[in-house]
Amino acid sequence: MSVSELKYPKNRLRRTRQAKWIRNLTQESMLSSNDLVWPVFVCEGNNIKDEIQSMPNVYRYSIDNLNEVYDIASEHKINLIAIFPFTPQELKTKYGDEALNPDNLVCRSLEKLKSHKSDFGIMCDVALDPYTDHGHDGLLSDEGKILNDETNGVLVKQSILLAEHGADIIAPSDMMDGRIGKIRDELEKNKFVDTLILSYAAKYSSSMYAPFRDAVGSSKNLKTDKKTYQMNILNSDEAIREASMDIAEGADMIMVKPGISYLDIIYRIKNELKYPTFAYQVSGEYSLIKFGSQQDIINEETMVIEQLSSFKRAGADAIITYYAPEVSKFLKLID
Ligand code: PBG
């Protein structure tokens, strides 16, 4: 039977839409709280829960307040949280030295969260942008070039440090060439055979990261764009090459980022490579929905469910979203 043979009225497609029970039975994809990853920002200080101005209802937590994060993640059955640090400006340097400080914010957060038994995993970004005074993910030469191989050397050390502090997933988000293989080799050498690597393989040079750069305090430092390492927004085949190389080098899972404008990339990677594929609904996507709904331009709940459902339809296995704790309340809409 080919699509061209379908004919009305023998085929009335509305038959399978006439009532909720039959819509449920013929639904092709599923969205559940099982699919969600929650990004969390951490900062220095005591008893701090600061709302991020450009991301309403998203907070920076001081480490002593991470109990609240633990409780929210447990209550909403979130499977994975991702930690991002707001490094104090005075600790940012040309070489991002703080990334390798065993007492930095991320290492202390890991210690705190891992001190309780939990049902969720913890993922940590590997990249230098929260730690460099120029806001780039890699080492910057005096001539303004991002140095690939020199950066890889630091990323490998950063990965081992995070694994030593209990990170379950190492997530290189820096887009240097060859870093996955180098990180995987060093993890194996150090007997971290179970540490997962989620590679931000197809990460585009997008304007959608602006609120995140505020959240980690890198936007005012960043003077140039990231186009020499993040992907050209007009490319698609290149995403397949990126993801294939990272899988060959030892990545367990692949990330596509941003999300909603890149559903074609999620679809291709999932279908062509058949590997676990994650989508990141990034900060700009979050804030546009949040502010749009605050202005009563759109309905937040239905919009969030529609976008997250679209990720699933495109083939994403999991979704990183700042909405993760709120989504369990919205999910009744598709029950
Ligand atoms: C940095 C990093 C970025 C995000 C996650 N890790 C920003 C960037 O590349 O500038 C963006 C996340 C978001 O916008 O929600 N390595």
mmCIF file of C-alpha atoms and ligand atoms in Angstrom:
data_model
loop_
_atom_site.group_PDB
_atom_site.id
_atom_site.type_symbol
_atom_site.label_atom_id
_atom_site.label_comp_id
_atom_site.label_asym_id
_atom_site.label_seq_id
_atom_site.Cartn_x
_atom_site.Cartn_y
_atom_site.Cartn_z
ATOM 1 C CA MET A 1 0.000 0.000 0.000
ATOM 2 C CA SER A 2 1.521 3.292 -0.992
ATOM 3 C CA VAL A 3 0.453 6.696 0.231
ATOM 4 C CA SER A 4 -0.763 7.645 -3.229
ATOM 5 C CA GLU A 5 -3.424 4.904 -3.088
ATOM 6 C CA LEU A 6 -5.100 6.410 -0.030
ATOM 7 C CA LYS A 7 -8.554 7.634 -0.986
ATOM 8 C CA TYR A 8 -11.418 9.376 0.753
ATOM 9 C CA PRO A 9 -13.885 8.182 1.999
ATOM 10 C CA LYS A 10 -12.425 4.696 2.405
ATOM 11 C CA ASN A 11 -9.621 6.412 4.277
ATOM 12 C CA ARG A 12 -10.876 9.049 6.672
ATOM 13 C CA LEU A 13 -7.842 9.962 8.756
ATOM 14 C CA ARG A 14 -10.051 11.665 11.331
ATOM 15 C CA ARG A 15 -11.426 8.272 12.388
ATOM 16 C CA THR A 16 -8.346 7.651 14.547
ATOM 17 C CA ARG A 17 -8.617 11.137 16.040
ATOM 18 C CA GLN A 18 -12.286 11.076 17.076
ATOM 19 C CA ALA A 19 -11.805 10.353 20.792
ATOM 20 C CA LYS A 20 -9.053 10.395 23.342
ATOM 21 C CA TRP A 21 -8.896 6.603 23.752
ATOM 22 C CA ILE A 22 -8.241 5.990 20.059
ATOM 23 C CA ARG A 23 -5.816 8.911 19.855
ATOM 24 C CA ASN A 24 -3.926 7.345 22.739
ATOM 25 C CA LEU A 25 -3.852 3.953 21.055
ATOM 26 C CA THR A 26 -2.558 5.297 17.755
ATOM 27 C CA GLN A 27 0.022 7.663 19.234
ATOM 28 C CA GLU A 28 3.454 7.064 17.688
ATOM 29 C CA SER A 29 5.830 8.603 20.250
ATOM 30 C CA MET A 30 5.895 8.943 24.025
ATOM 31 C CA LEU A 31 7.084 11.723 26.290
ATOM 32 C CA SER A 32 7.598 10.990 29.973
ATOM 33 C CA SER A 33 9.584 12.215 32.936
ATOM 34 C CA ASN A 34 11.979 9.349 32.126
ATOM 35 C CA ASP A 35 13.259 11.380 29.200
ATOM 36 C CA LEU A 36 14.341 14.490 31.079
ATOM 37 C CA VAL A 37 17.679 15.930 32.130
ATOM 38 C CA TRP A 38 17.729 18.959 34.445
ATOM 39 C CA PRO A 39 20.551 21.558 34.178
ATOM 40 C CA VAL A 40 21.428 23.216 37.497
ATOM 41 C CA PHE A 41 23.641 26.268 38.114
ATOM 42 C CA VAL A 42 25.852 26.454 41.196
ATOM 43 C CA CYS A 43 27.569 29.442 42.798
ATOM 44 C CA GLU A 44 29.737 30.406 45.770
ATOM 45 C CA GLY A 45 28.283 31.668 49.039
ATOM 46 C CA ASN A 46 25.914 30.491 51.731
ATOM 47 C CA ASN A 47 22.196 29.942 51.594
ATOM 48 C CA ILE A 48 21.914 31.380 48.086
ATOM 49 C CA LYS A 49 19.119 30.698 45.639
ATOM 50 C CA ASP A 50 19.395 33.512 43.100
ATOM 51 C CA GLU A 51 17.004 33.771 40.213
ATOM 52 C CA ILE A 52 18.771 34.312 36.870
ATOM 53 C CA GLN A 53 17.364 37.492 35.380
ATOM 54 C CA SER A 54 17.271 36.296 31.793
ATOM 55 C CA MET A 55 15.824 32.905 32.836
ATOM 56 C CA PRO A 56 12.849 33.357 35.185
ATOM 57 C CA ASN A 57 12.345 30.480 37.635
ATOM 58 C CA VAL A 58 15.898 29.176 37.032
ATOM 59 C CA TYR A 59 18.270 29.653 39.967
ATOM 60 C CA ARG A 60 21.898 29.597 40.970
ATOM 61 C CA TYR A 61 22.241 27.508 44.130
ATOM 62 C CA SER A 62 25.058 27.726 46.630
ATOM 63 C CA ILE A 63 26.415 24.320 47.535
ATOM 64 C CA ASP A 64 24.778 24.230 50.979
ATOM 65 C CA ASN A 65 21.412 24.648 49.210
ATOM 66 C CA LEU A 66 21.905 21.696 46.885
ATOM 67 C CA ASN A 67 19.690 19.654 49.226
ATOM 68 C CA GLU A 68 16.810 21.434 47.541
ATOM 69 C CA VAL A 69 18.062 20.296 44.127
ATOM 70 C CA TYR A 70 18.389 16.772 45.453
ATOM 71 C CA ASP A 71 14.807 16.859 46.753
ATOM 72 C CA ILE A 72 13.354 18.316 43.544
ATOM 73 C CA ALA A 73 15.189 15.762 41.391
ATOM 74 C CA SER A 74 13.999 12.912 43.606
ATOM 75 C CA GLU A 75 10.418 14.186 43.809
ATOM 76 C CA HIS A 76 10.109 14.546 40.041
ATOM 77 C CA LYS A 77 11.954 11.288 39.299
ATOM 78 C CA ILE A 78 14.533 13.108 37.192
ATOM 79 C CA ASN A 79 17.127 10.625 35.921
ATOM 80 C CA LEU A 80 20.016 12.999 35.382
ATOM 81 C CA ILE A 81 21.092 16.447 36.463
ATOM 82 C CA ALA A 82 23.758 18.553 34.723
ATOM 83 C CA ILE A 83 25.870 20.900 36.831
ATOM 84 C CA PHE A 84 27.110 24.263 35.524
ATOM 85 C CA PRO A 85 29.255 26.627 37.611
ATOM 86 C CA PHE A 86 29.008 30.403 38.001
ATOM 87 C CA THR A 87 32.720 30.959 38.609
ATOM 88 C CA PRO A 88 33.597 34.224 40.380
ATOM 89 C CA GLN A 89 35.181 36.654 37.914
ATOM 90 C CA GLU A 90 38.387 36.910 39.969
ATOM 91 C CA LEU A 91 39.011 33.177 39.489
ATOM 92 C CA LYS A 92 38.799 33.398 35.694
ATOM 93 C CA THR A 93 42.157 33.384 33.907
ATOM 94 C CA LYS A 94 43.573 33.242 30.400
ATOM 95 C CA TYR A 95 44.148 29.480 30.688
ATOM 96 C CA GLY A 96 41.049 28.626 32.728
ATOM 97 C CA ASP A 97 43.159 27.200 35.572
ATOM 98 C CA GLU A 98 40.142 26.928 37.881
ATOM 99 C CA ALA A 99 38.843 24.075 35.679
ATOM 100 C CA LEU A 100 41.592 21.901 37.159
ATOM 101 C CA ASN A 101 41.182 22.991 40.784
ATOM 102 C CA PRO A 102 40.029 19.905 42.746
ATOM 103 C CA ASP A 103 38.195 22.280 45.056
ATOM 104 C CA ASN A 104 36.285 24.176 42.356
ATOM 105 C CA LEU A 105 32.519 24.642 42.418
ATOM 106 C CA VAL A 106 31.711 21.612 40.303
ATOM 107 C CA CYS A 107 33.937 19.241 42.296
ATOM 108 C CA ARG A 108 32.428 20.457 45.575
ATOM 109 C CA SER A 109 28.909 20.127 44.151
ATOM 110 C CA LEU A 110 29.659 16.559 43.105
ATOM 111 C CA GLU A 111 30.924 15.754 46.589
ATOM 112 C CA LYS A 112 27.822 17.258 48.162
ATOM 113 C CA LEU A 113 25.325 15.547 45.863
ATOM 114 C CA LYS A 114 27.168 12.236 45.961
ATOM 115 C CA SER A 115 27.189 12.250 49.767
ATOM 116 C CA HIS A 116 23.574 11.007 49.686
ATOM 117 C CA LYS A 117 22.464 7.905 47.909
ATOM 118 C CA SER A 118 20.392 8.965 44.919
ATOM 119 C CA ASP A 119 18.526 7.491 42.004
ATOM 120 C CA PHE A 120 19.737 10.088 39.534
ATOM 121 C CA GLY A 121 23.021 10.420 37.667
ATOM 122 C CA ILE A 122 25.155 13.551 37.509
ATOM 123 C CA MET A 123 26.632 14.942 34.346
ATOM 124 C CA CYS A 124 29.327 17.606 34.063
ATOM 125 C CA ASP A 125 30.297 19.728 31.096
ATOM 126 C CA VAL A 126 33.858 19.549 29.893
ATOM 127 C CA ALA A 127 34.891 22.901 28.398
ATOM 128 C CA LEU A 128 36.807 25.921 29.621
ATOM 129 C CA ASP A 129 34.291 28.733 29.091
ATOM 130 C CA PRO A 130 33.133 29.012 32.729
ATOM 131 C CA TYR A 131 36.781 29.435 33.725
ATOM 132 C CA THR A 132 38.479 31.580 31.065
ATOM 133 C CA ASP A 133 38.641 35.373 31.268
ATOM 134 C CA HIS A 134 37.914 35.522 27.509
ATOM 135 C CA GLY A 135 34.821 33.284 27.762
ATOM 136 C CA HIS A 136 35.944 30.795 25.093
ATOM 137 C CA ASP A 137 35.699 27.028 25.491
ATOM 138 C CA GLY A 138 39.332 26.500 24.524
ATOM 139 C CA LEU A 139 42.757 28.036 24.996
ATOM 140 C CA LEU A 140 43.191 31.272 23.057
ATOM 141 C CA SER A 141 46.536 32.216 21.459
ATOM 142 C CA ASP A 142 47.834 35.791 21.550
ATOM 143 C CA GLU A 143 46.775 36.030 17.896
ATOM 144 C CA GLY A 144 43.191 35.172 18.866
ATOM 145 C CA LYS A 145 43.173 31.544 17.644
ATOM 146 C CA ILE A 146 41.559 28.719 19.602
ATOM 147 C CA LEU A 147 44.278 26.104 20.013
ATOM 148 C CA ASN A 148 42.768 22.669 19.412
ATOM 149 C CA ASP A 149 45.401 20.173 20.573
ATOM 150 C CA GLU A 150 46.630 22.242 23.513
ATOM 151 C CA THR A 151 42.997 22.578 24.666
ATOM 152 C CA ASN A 152 42.531 18.808 24.437
ATOM 153 C CA GLY A 153 45.342 18.340 26.951
ATOM 154 C CA VAL A 154 43.447 20.445 29.495
ATOM 155 C CA LEU A 155 40.069 18.841 28.716
ATOM 156 C CA VAL A 156 41.519 15.385 29.394
ATOM 157 C CA LYS A 157 42.725 16.520 32.833
ATOM 158 C CA GLN A 158 39.385 18.210 33.547
ATOM 159 C CA SER A 159 37.560 14.972 32.640
ATOM 160 C CA ILE A 160 39.677 12.823 34.952
ATOM 161 C CA LEU A 161 39.181 15.293 37.789
ATOM 162 C CA LEU A 162 35.393 15.154 37.316
ATOM 163 C CA ALA A 163 35.422 11.351 37.133
ATOM 164 C CA GLU A 164 37.480 11.227 40.333
ATOM 165 C CA HIS A 165 34.824 13.331 42.048
ATOM 166 C CA GLY A 166 32.076 10.965 40.962
ATOM 167 C CA ALA A 167 30.691 12.437 37.736
ATOM 168 C CA ASP A 168 28.642 9.701 36.069
ATOM 169 C CA ILE A 169 28.662 11.366 32.671
ATOM 170 C CA ILE A 170 31.397 13.489 31.134
ATOM 171 C CA ALA A 171 29.901 15.847 28.565
ATOM 172 C CA PRO A 172 32.470 17.612 26.380
ATOM 173 C CA SER A 173 30.713 20.705 25.021
ATOM 174 C CA ASP A 174 33.794 22.431 23.633
ATOM 175 C CA MET A 175 33.745 21.183 19.997
ATOM 176 C CA MET A 176 37.509 20.608 19.739
ATOM 177 C CA ASP A 177 38.538 17.877 17.270
ATOM 178 C CA GLY A 178 39.753 14.590 18.720
ATOM 179 C CA ARG A 179 38.964 15.216 22.352
ATOM 180 C CA ILE A 180 36.585 12.282 22.796
ATOM 181 C CA GLY A 181 39.276 9.732 21.901
ATOM 182 C CA LYS A 182 41.821 11.342 24.187
ATOM 183 C CA ILE A 183 39.355 11.537 27.089
ATOM 184 C CA ARG A 184 38.219 7.924 26.576
ATOM 185 C CA ASP A 185 41.831 6.638 26.536
ATOM 186 C CA GLU A 186 42.681 8.439 29.744
ATOM 187 C CA LEU A 187 39.472 7.284 31.476
ATOM 188 C CA GLU A 188 40.352 3.683 30.567
ATOM 189 C CA LYS A 189 43.942 4.120 31.758
ATOM 190 C CA ASN A 190 42.630 5.380 35.090
ATOM 191 C CA LYS A 191 40.123 2.502 35.392
ATOM 192 C CA PHE A 192 37.055 4.692 34.948
ATOM 193 C CA VAL A 193 35.624 2.062 32.647
ATOM 194 C CA ASP A 194 32.001 2.857 33.501
ATOM 195 C CA THR A 195 32.171 6.623 33.085
ATOM 196 C CA LEU A 196 29.835 7.575 30.273
ATOM 197 C CA ILE A 197 30.679 10.148 27.634
ATOM 198 C CA LEU A 198 27.861 12.250 26.212
ATOM 199 C CA SER A 199 29.433 14.187 23.390
ATOM 200 C CA TYR A 200 27.998 17.526 22.347
ATOM 201 C CA ALA A 201 28.822 16.350 18.830
ATOM 202 C CA ALA A 202 26.530 18.585 16.820
ATOM 203 C CA LYS A 203 26.706 21.867 18.627
ATOM 204 C CA TYR A 204 25.858 24.812 16.437
ATOM 205 C CA SER A 205 27.133 28.363 16.668
ATOM 206 C CA SER A 206 23.775 29.671 17.824
ATOM 207 C CA SER A 207 22.365 32.900 19.203
ATOM 208 C CA MET A 208 20.190 30.770 21.493
ATOM 209 C CA TYR A 209 22.866 30.423 24.197
ATOM 210 C CA ALA A 210 22.750 34.062 25.342
ATOM 211 C CA PRO A 211 20.830 33.567 28.629
ATOM 212 C CA PHE A 212 23.132 30.653 29.576
ATOM 213 C CA ARG A 213 26.173 32.871 29.077
ATOM 214 C CA ASP A 214 24.578 35.297 31.551
ATOM 215 C CA ALA A 215 23.891 32.437 33.922
ATOM 216 C CA VAL A 216 27.540 31.321 34.011
ATOM 217 C CA GLY A 217 28.811 34.899 33.768
ATOM 218 C CA SER A 218 30.719 34.519 30.497
ATOM 219 C CA SER A 219 28.786 36.871 28.190
ATOM 220 C CA LYS A 220 30.543 40.079 29.213
ATOM 221 C CA ASN A 221 33.943 38.391 28.781
ATOM 222 C CA LEU A 222 33.253 37.034 25.327
ATOM 223 C CA LYS A 223 34.466 39.448 22.649
ATOM 224 C CA THR A 224 34.340 37.209 19.579
ATOM 225 C CA ASP A 225 31.982 34.502 18.328
ATOM 226 C CA LYS A 226 32.607 30.729 18.535
ATOM 227 C CA LYS A 227 32.358 30.052 14.792
ATOM 228 C CA THR A 228 35.826 28.509 14.451
ATOM 229 C CA TYR A 229 34.747 25.578 16.624
ATOM 230 C CA GLN A 230 30.956 25.469 16.883
ATOM 231 C CA MET A 231 29.134 24.328 13.749
ATOM 232 C CA ASN A 232 27.865 26.395 10.842
ATOM 233 C CA ILE A 233 24.087 26.676 11.231
ATOM 234 C CA LEU A 234 23.654 25.911 7.502
ATOM 235 C CA ASN A 235 25.306 22.480 7.665
ATOM 236 C CA SER A 236 23.762 19.056 8.081
ATOM 237 C CA ASP A 237 26.127 16.392 6.604
ATOM 238 C CA GLU A 238 28.872 17.798 8.779
ATOM 239 C CA ALA A 239 26.806 16.888 11.872
ATOM 240 C CA ILE A 240 26.879 13.262 10.716
ATOM 241 C CA ARG A 241 30.662 13.436 10.366
ATOM 242 C CA GLU A 242 30.994 15.008 13.845
ATOM 243 C CA ALA A 243 28.762 12.420 15.488
ATOM 244 C CA SER A 244 30.356 9.476 13.610
ATOM 245 C CA MET A 245 33.841 10.495 14.652
ATOM 246 C CA ASP A 246 32.828 10.930 18.282
ATOM 247 C CA ILE A 247 31.168 7.516 18.343
ATOM 248 C CA ALA A 248 34.269 5.958 16.787
ATOM 249 C CA GLU A 249 36.407 7.685 19.432
ATOM 250 C CA GLY A 250 34.346 6.266 22.296
ATOM 251 C CA ALA A 251 31.280 8.435 22.960
ATOM 252 C CA ASP A 252 28.309 6.527 24.413
ATOM 253 C CA MET A 253 25.710 9.137 23.528
ATOM 254 C CA ILE A 254 25.412 12.054 21.159
ATOM 255 C CA MET A 255 23.942 15.478 21.795
ATOM 256 C CA VAL A 256 22.354 17.863 19.319
ATOM 257 C CA LYS A 257 22.176 21.492 20.388
ATOM 258 C CA PRO A 258 20.159 23.748 20.246
ATOM 259 C CA GLY A 259 16.962 21.745 19.973
ATOM 260 C CA ILE A 260 13.873 23.022 18.281
ATOM 261 C CA SER A 261 15.551 24.597 15.230
ATOM 262 C CA TYR A 262 17.632 21.447 14.705
ATOM 263 C CA LEU A 263 15.014 18.693 14.620
ATOM 264 C CA ASP A 264 16.290 17.667 11.183
ATOM 265 C CA ILE A 265 19.712 16.993 12.720
ATOM 266 C CA ILE A 266 18.232 14.950 15.578
ATOM 267 C CA TYR A 267 16.277 12.944 13.007
ATOM 268 C CA ARG A 268 19.284 12.289 10.796
ATOM 269 C CA ILE A 269 21.667 11.350 13.599
ATOM 270 C CA LYS A 270 19.180 8.976 15.205
ATOM 271 C CA ASN A 271 18.229 7.360 11.902
ATOM 272 C CA GLU A 272 21.622 7.159 10.266
ATOM 273 C CA LEU A 273 23.812 6.303 13.256
ATOM 274 C CA LYS A 274 21.320 4.540 15.551
ATOM 275 C CA TYR A 275 22.995 5.724 18.708
ATOM 276 C CA PRO A 276 21.435 7.205 21.858
ATOM 277 C CA THR A 277 20.650 10.781 20.873
ATOM 278 C CA PHE A 278 20.040 13.653 23.278
ATOM 279 C CA ALA A 279 18.500 17.018 22.421
ATOM 280 C CA TYR A 280 19.233 20.197 24.382
ATOM 281 C CA GLN A 281 16.381 22.689 24.692
ATOM 282 C CA VAL A 282 18.811 25.520 25.365
ATOM 283 C CA SER A 283 18.506 28.639 27.488
ATOM 284 C CA GLY A 284 17.211 30.888 24.684
ATOM 285 C CA GLU A 285 14.479 28.404 23.859
ATOM 286 C CA TYR A 286 13.508 28.264 27.534
ATOM 287 C CA SER A 287 13.477 32.033 28.004
ATOM 288 C CA LEU A 288 11.481 32.741 24.845
ATOM 289 C CA ILE A 289 8.713 30.454 26.090
ATOM 290 C CA LYS A 290 8.915 31.771 29.645
ATOM 291 C CA PHE A 291 8.762 35.460 28.700
ATOM 292 C CA GLY A 292 6.196 34.801 25.956
ATOM 293 C CA SER A 293 3.897 33.153 28.448
ATOM 294 C CA GLN A 294 4.444 35.885 31.034
ATOM 295 C CA GLN A 295 3.239 38.336 28.373
ATOM 296 C CA ASP A 296 0.230 36.087 27.702
ATOM 297 C CA ILE A 297 1.266 35.630 24.088
ATOM 298 C CA ILE A 298 1.374 31.857 24.340
ATOM 299 C CA ASN A 299 0.277 29.148 26.748
ATOM 300 C CA GLU A 300 3.349 27.877 28.554
ATOM 301 C CA GLU A 301 2.167 24.361 29.381
ATOM 302 C CA THR A 302 0.929 23.435 25.908
ATOM 303 C CA MET A 303 3.935 25.097 24.269
ATOM 304 C CA VAL A 304 6.440 23.206 26.413
ATOM 305 C CA ILE A 305 4.690 19.898 25.866
ATOM 306 C CA GLU A 306 4.486 20.557 22.117
ATOM 307 C CA GLN A 307 8.183 21.347 21.819
ATOM 308 C CA LEU A 308 9.352 18.431 23.969
ATOM 309 C CA SER A 309 7.017 16.095 22.080
ATOM 310 C CA SER A 310 8.557 17.339 18.834
ATOM 311 C CA PHE A 311 12.007 16.298 20.090
ATOM 312 C CA LYS A 312 10.664 12.816 20.768
ATOM 313 C CA ARG A 313 8.940 12.620 17.375
ATOM 314 C CA ALA A 314 12.203 13.609 15.685
ATOM 315 C CA GLY A 315 13.924 10.698 17.427
ATOM 316 C CA ALA A 316 15.519 12.118 20.591
ATOM 317 C CA ASP A 317 15.944 9.576 23.363
ATOM 318 C CA ALA A 318 16.385 12.189 26.079
ATOM 319 C CA ILE A 319 15.939 15.942 26.424
ATOM 320 C CA ILE A 320 17.917 18.417 28.476
ATOM 321 C CA THR A 321 15.557 21.136 29.609
ATOM 322 C CA TYR A 322 15.374 23.828 32.258
ATOM 323 C CA TYR A 323 11.697 22.921 32.380
ATOM 324 C CA ALA A 324 12.450 19.419 33.717
ATOM 325 C CA PRO A 325 10.997 19.931 37.239
ATOM 326 C CA GLU A 326 7.931 21.733 35.879
ATOM 327 C CA VAL A 327 7.232 19.245 33.117
ATOM 328 C CA SER A 328 5.920 16.547 35.405
ATOM 329 C CA LYS A 329 3.063 18.945 36.223
ATOM 330 C CA PHE A 330 2.438 19.609 32.526
ATOM 331 C CA LEU A 331 2.549 15.946 31.498
ATOM 332 C CA LYS A 332 -1.077 15.403 32.501
ATOM 333 C CA LEU A 333 -1.919 17.267 29.284
ATOM 334 C CA ILE A 334 -0.856 14.288 27.223
ATOM 335 C CA ASP A 335 -2.048 11.566 29.601
HETATM 336 C C1 PBG B 1 29.564 25.964 26.988
HETATM 337 C C2 PBG B 1 28.139 25.612 26.993
HETATM 338 C C3 PBG B 1 27.140 26.419 26.468
HETATM 339 C C4 PBG B 1 25.933 25.798 26.756
HETATM 340 C C5 PBG B 1 26.209 24.604 27.436
HETATM 341 N N1 PBG B 1 27.600 24.494 27.560
HETATM 342 C C6 PBG B 1 27.187 27.769 25.821
HETATM 343 C C7 PBG B 1 28.116 28.078 24.748
HETATM 344 O O1 PBG B 1 28.570 27.211 24.001
HETATM 345 O O2 PBG B 1 28.426 29.249 24.658
HETATM 346 C C8 PBG B 1 24.606 26.382 26.390
HETATM 347 C C9 PBG B 1 23.438 25.922 27.129
HETATM 348 C C10 PBG B 1 22.240 26.775 26.993
HETATM 349 O O3 PBG B 1 22.194 27.788 26.258
HETATM 350 O O4 PBG B 1 21.262 26.435 27.661
HETATM 351 N N2 PBG B 1 30.501 25.036 26.745
#
